[in-house]
Coordinates of C-alpha atoms in Angstrom, one line a residue:
M1032 CA 0.0 0.0 0.0
S1033 CA 1.4 3.4 -1.0
E1034 CA 2.2 5.8 1.8
I1035 CA 0.0 8.9 2.0
H1036 CA -0.6 12.0 4.0
S1037 CA -4.0 13.4 4.9
Q1038 CA -5.2 16.5 6.9
W1039 CA -7.7 19.3 7.1
L1040 CA -6.9 22.4 5.1
N1041 CA -8.4 25.9 5.7
L1042 CA -9.6 27.4 2.5
R1043 CA -10.9 30.5 4.2
P1044 CA -12.0 31.1 7.9
D1045 CA -15.4 29.5 7.4
L1046 CA -14.4 26.8 4.9
R1047 CA -12.2 23.8 5.3
A1048 CA -11.4 20.8 3.1
W1049 CA -10.1 17.3 3.7
Y1050 CA -6.9 16.8 1.7
A1051 CA -5.1 13.5 1.0
R1052 CA -1.9 13.2 -1.1
P1053 CA 0.8 10.6 -1.9
A1054 CA 3.8 10.9 0.3
A1055 CA 6.1 11.1 -2.7
A1056 CA 7.0 14.7 -3.8
G1057 CA 5.2 14.5 -7.2
P1058 CA 3.9 16.5 -9.0
H1059 CA 0.7 14.4 -9.1
P1060 CA -2.6 14.8 -10.8
A1061 CA -5.4 15.9 -8.6
V1062 CA -9.2 15.4 -8.0
V1063 CA -11.8 17.6 -6.4
V1064 CA -14.3 15.3 -4.7
F1065 CA -18.0 16.4 -4.1
I1066 CA -19.8 14.8 -1.2
E1067 CA -23.1 13.1 -0.8
A1068 CA -25.9 14.7 1.4
F1069 CA -24.3 13.4 4.6
G1070 CA -21.3 15.7 4.9
V1071 CA -17.5 15.1 4.9
N1072 CA -17.8 11.9 6.9
P1073 CA -15.3 9.1 7.4
H1074 CA -16.4 7.5 4.1
F1075 CA -15.4 10.6 2.1
Q1076 CA -12.2 11.0 3.9
E1077 CA -11.5 7.4 2.9
V1078 CA -12.4 8.2 -0.8
A1079 CA -9.8 10.9 -0.8
E1080 CA -7.3 8.6 0.8
R1081 CA -8.1 5.9 -1.8
L1082 CA -7.3 8.4 -4.5
A1083 CA -4.1 9.3 -2.8
R1084 CA -3.0 5.6 -2.7
A1085 CA -3.7 5.5 -6.4
G1086 CA -1.4 8.4 -7.1
Y1087 CA -3.7 11.5 -6.9
C1088 CA -3.9 14.4 -4.6
A1089 CA -7.6 14.7 -3.5
I1090 CA -9.4 17.6 -1.9
V1091 CA -12.9 17.4 -0.5
P1092 CA -14.4 20.9 0.1
D1093 CA -16.7 20.9 3.1
I1094 CA -19.7 22.5 1.5
Y1095 CA -21.7 21.5 4.7
H1096 CA -19.4 23.7 6.9
G1097 CA -18.8 21.1 9.6
K1098 CA -22.2 19.4 9.6
V1099 CA -22.2 15.6 9.3
Y1100 CA -25.2 13.4 9.4
E1101 CA -25.6 9.7 10.1
Y1102 CA -26.9 7.7 7.2
T1103 CA -29.9 6.9 9.2
D1104 CA -30.7 10.7 9.6
F1105 CA -31.9 10.9 6.0
D1106 CA -34.5 13.7 6.6
A1107 CA -31.9 16.1 8.2
A1108 CA -29.4 15.3 5.4
I1109 CA -32.0 16.1 2.7
A1110 CA -33.1 19.3 4.5
H1111 CA -29.5 20.4 4.4
L1112 CA -29.1 19.5 0.8
K1113 CA -32.2 21.6 0.0
S1114 CA -30.6 24.6 1.6
L1115 CA -27.5 24.6 -0.6
D1116 CA -27.0 27.4 -3.2
D1117 CA -25.5 26.1 -6.4
Q1118 CA -23.5 29.3 -7.0
Q1119 CA -22.1 29.2 -3.5
V1120 CA -21.0 25.6 -4.0
M1121 CA -19.3 26.4 -7.2
A1122 CA -17.5 29.3 -5.6
E1123 CA -16.3 26.9 -2.8
A1124 CA -15.2 24.5 -5.5
A1125 CA -13.2 27.3 -7.0
L1126 CA -11.5 27.8 -3.7
A1127 CA -10.6 24.1 -3.6
L1128 CA -9.2 24.4 -7.1
D1129 CA -7.2 27.5 -6.1
A1130 CA -5.8 25.5 -3.1
L1131 CA -4.7 22.7 -5.4
G1132 CA -3.0 25.2 -7.7
E1133 CA -0.9 26.6 -4.8
R1134 CA 0.5 23.2 -3.8
A1135 CA 3.9 22.2 -5.2
E1136 CA 2.9 18.5 -5.3
V1137 CA 0.0 19.1 -7.7
R1138 CA 0.1 19.0 -11.5
K1139 CA -1.8 22.1 -12.4
D1140 CA -2.6 20.8 -15.9
A1141 CA -4.2 17.6 -14.6
V1142 CA -7.1 18.1 -12.3
G1143 CA -10.4 16.2 -12.3
A1144 CA -13.7 16.2 -10.5
L1145 CA -15.5 13.3 -8.8
G1146 CA -19.0 13.3 -7.2
F1147 CA -21.5 11.0 -5.7
C1148 CA -25.3 11.5 -5.6
M1149 CA -25.8 15.3 -5.0
G1150 CA -22.0 15.5 -5.5
G1151 CA -22.4 13.8 -8.9
R1152 CA -24.7 16.6 -9.8
Y1153 CA -22.1 19.2 -8.6
A1154 CA -19.3 17.3 -10.5
F1155 CA -21.4 17.6 -13.6
M1156 CA -22.0 21.3 -13.0
A1157 CA -18.4 22.0 -12.2
N1158 CA -17.5 20.4 -15.6
A1159 CA -19.2 23.4 -17.2
I1160 CA -18.8 26.2 -14.6
H1161 CA -15.0 25.4 -14.2
A1162 CA -14.5 24.0 -17.7
G1163 CA -11.1 25.6 -18.2
R1164 CA -9.8 24.1 -14.9
L1165 CA -10.9 20.4 -15.2
S1166 CA -9.5 17.7 -17.5
A1167 CA -11.8 14.8 -16.5
T1168 CA -15.0 14.3 -14.5
V1169 CA -16.7 11.3 -13.0
A1170 CA -20.2 11.3 -11.5
F1171 CA -21.6 8.3 -9.6
Y1172 CA -25.5 8.3 -9.6
G1173 CA -25.6 12.1 -9.9
G1174 CA -29.2 13.0 -8.9
G1175 CA -30.9 16.1 -10.2
I1176 CA -29.0 16.4 -13.5
A1177 CA -32.0 15.9 -15.8
P1178 CA -35.2 14.9 -14.0
E1179 CA -38.6 15.8 -15.4
K1180 CA -39.3 17.3 -11.9
D1181 CA -36.6 17.2 -9.2
A1182 CA -37.9 15.8 -5.9
V1183 CA -36.0 18.5 -3.9
G1184 CA -36.6 21.4 -6.3
R1185 CA -33.2 21.7 -7.9
E1186 CA -32.6 23.2 -11.3
P1187 CA -31.8 20.7 -14.1
L1188 CA -28.4 21.1 -15.6
L1189 CA -28.6 20.0 -19.3
H1190 CA -28.4 23.6 -20.5
L1191 CA -24.8 23.5 -19.3
A1192 CA -23.7 20.8 -21.7
P1193 CA -22.4 23.1 -24.5
R1194 CA -20.0 24.7 -22.0
M1195 CA -18.3 21.5 -21.0
Q1196 CA -14.8 20.6 -22.1
A1197 CA -13.6 17.7 -20.0
P1198 CA -14.6 14.0 -20.8
L1199 CA -17.3 12.7 -18.6
L1200 CA -17.9 9.3 -17.0
L1201 CA -21.4 8.8 -15.7
L1202 CA -22.2 5.7 -13.6
Y1203 CA -25.7 4.6 -12.7
G1204 CA -27.7 1.7 -11.3
A1205 CA -30.5 0.2 -13.4
R1206 CA -32.7 -0.1 -10.3
D1207 CA -32.1 3.4 -9.0
G1208 CA -35.6 4.5 -8.1
S1209 CA -34.5 8.2 -7.9
I1210 CA -32.8 8.3 -11.3
R1211 CA -35.0 6.6 -13.9
P1212 CA -33.8 5.3 -17.3
D1213 CA -35.5 8.1 -19.1
E1214 CA -33.2 10.5 -17.3
H1215 CA -30.2 8.6 -18.6
G1216 CA -31.5 9.1 -22.1
R1217 CA -32.0 12.8 -21.7
I1218 CA -28.4 13.2 -20.4
A1219 CA -27.0 11.2 -23.3
S1220 CA -29.1 13.1 -25.8
A1221 CA -28.0 16.5 -24.5
L1222 CA -24.3 15.6 -24.4
S1223 CA -24.3 14.0 -27.8
A1224 CA -26.2 17.0 -29.2
A1225 CA -23.5 19.3 -27.7
D1226 CA -20.8 17.1 -29.3
K1227 CA -19.2 16.1 -26.0
R1228 CA -17.0 13.2 -25.0
Y1229 CA -18.7 11.0 -22.5
T1230 CA -19.3 7.4 -21.3
L1231 CA -22.6 6.4 -19.6
T1232 CA -22.5 3.1 -17.8
V1233 CA -25.5 1.4 -16.1
F1234 CA -25.0 -1.5 -13.7
P1235 CA -27.8 -4.2 -13.8
A1236 CA -29.6 -5.2 -10.6
T1237 CA -28.1 -2.1 -8.8
G1238 CA -29.8 0.7 -7.0
H1239 CA -28.8 4.1 -5.7
G1240 CA -25.8 4.6 -3.4
F1241 CA -24.0 1.4 -4.5
F1242 CA -20.5 2.7 -3.9
S1243 CA -20.7 3.6 -0.2
D1244 CA -19.6 0.5 1.9
R1245 CA -21.1 2.2 5.0
R1246 CA -24.6 1.9 3.7
D1247 CA -27.1 -0.9 3.1
S1248 CA -27.2 0.1 -0.5
Y1249 CA -23.6 -0.9 -1.1
R1250 CA -23.1 -3.4 -3.9
E1251 CA -19.6 -4.7 -4.0
P1252 CA -19.4 -5.8 -7.7
A1253 CA -20.6 -2.5 -9.0
A1254 CA -18.6 -0.5 -6.5
K1255 CA -15.4 -2.3 -7.5
E1256 CA -16.0 -2.0 -11.2
G1257 CA -17.1 1.6 -10.9
W1258 CA -13.8 2.5 -9.1
R1259 CA -11.8 0.6 -11.7
L1260 CA -13.6 2.6 -14.4
T1261 CA -13.0 5.8 -12.5
L1262 CA -9.2 5.2 -12.2
D1263 CA -9.0 4.2 -15.9
H1264 CA -10.8 7.4 -16.8
Y1265 CA -8.4 9.5 -14.8
A1266 CA -5.4 7.5 -16.1
R1267 CA -6.4 8.3 -19.6
Y1268 CA -7.2 12.0 -19.2
L1269 CA -5.1 13.1 -16.2
G1270 CA -2.0 11.1 -17.1
D1271 CA -0.7 7.7 -16.2
R1272 CA -1.0 6.4 -12.7
P1273 CA 2.3 5.8 -10.9

């Protein structure tokens, strides 16, 4: 197992980020990680550390500002999700990108985005809002990208497709009750119409939240394959892994 370092970074007085990096000097490619609705919990610290062990510097901006919810406290987590402002989240993502740019161990020309659930939506959004700063994006079961009507009132994002530059990898479960197959189709149609490079993969017999091994929704085969596809995507577009 590769040696890594991890710590909290202060991006500004009211905003911190979890940061993990390979122990080797680098420079290394980097990834901005967008959380699910439960906060920067141990699972997301581990996601950053998994990326670091794979040769990436990983930063997880704490867009919940210190709030963390148990997976059983779904109502409180969703209430917090509803309170988020997309422009503020993208501004805080910009601060995370700035922080990466100030670190000597980071390759400034090889930065990607990764998100899960609500974070998948933010990774998709960042691929447009911060198009000039990202070289690859991965979204696991990104909810709220293209619903006919979003359950929590978020704005769909397909109008952003023409602004995107980085190749996208989108991962879904076929039995995800919150992201139906027709939404997959709308996303694919919009990205194809905008002439964008993307891969959309659907895992059979798999529901929402299949990556998090802290939840009952975890499905090991899809999680392992999704992670392999993620690292392959980054290896191709952010440079070879060590």
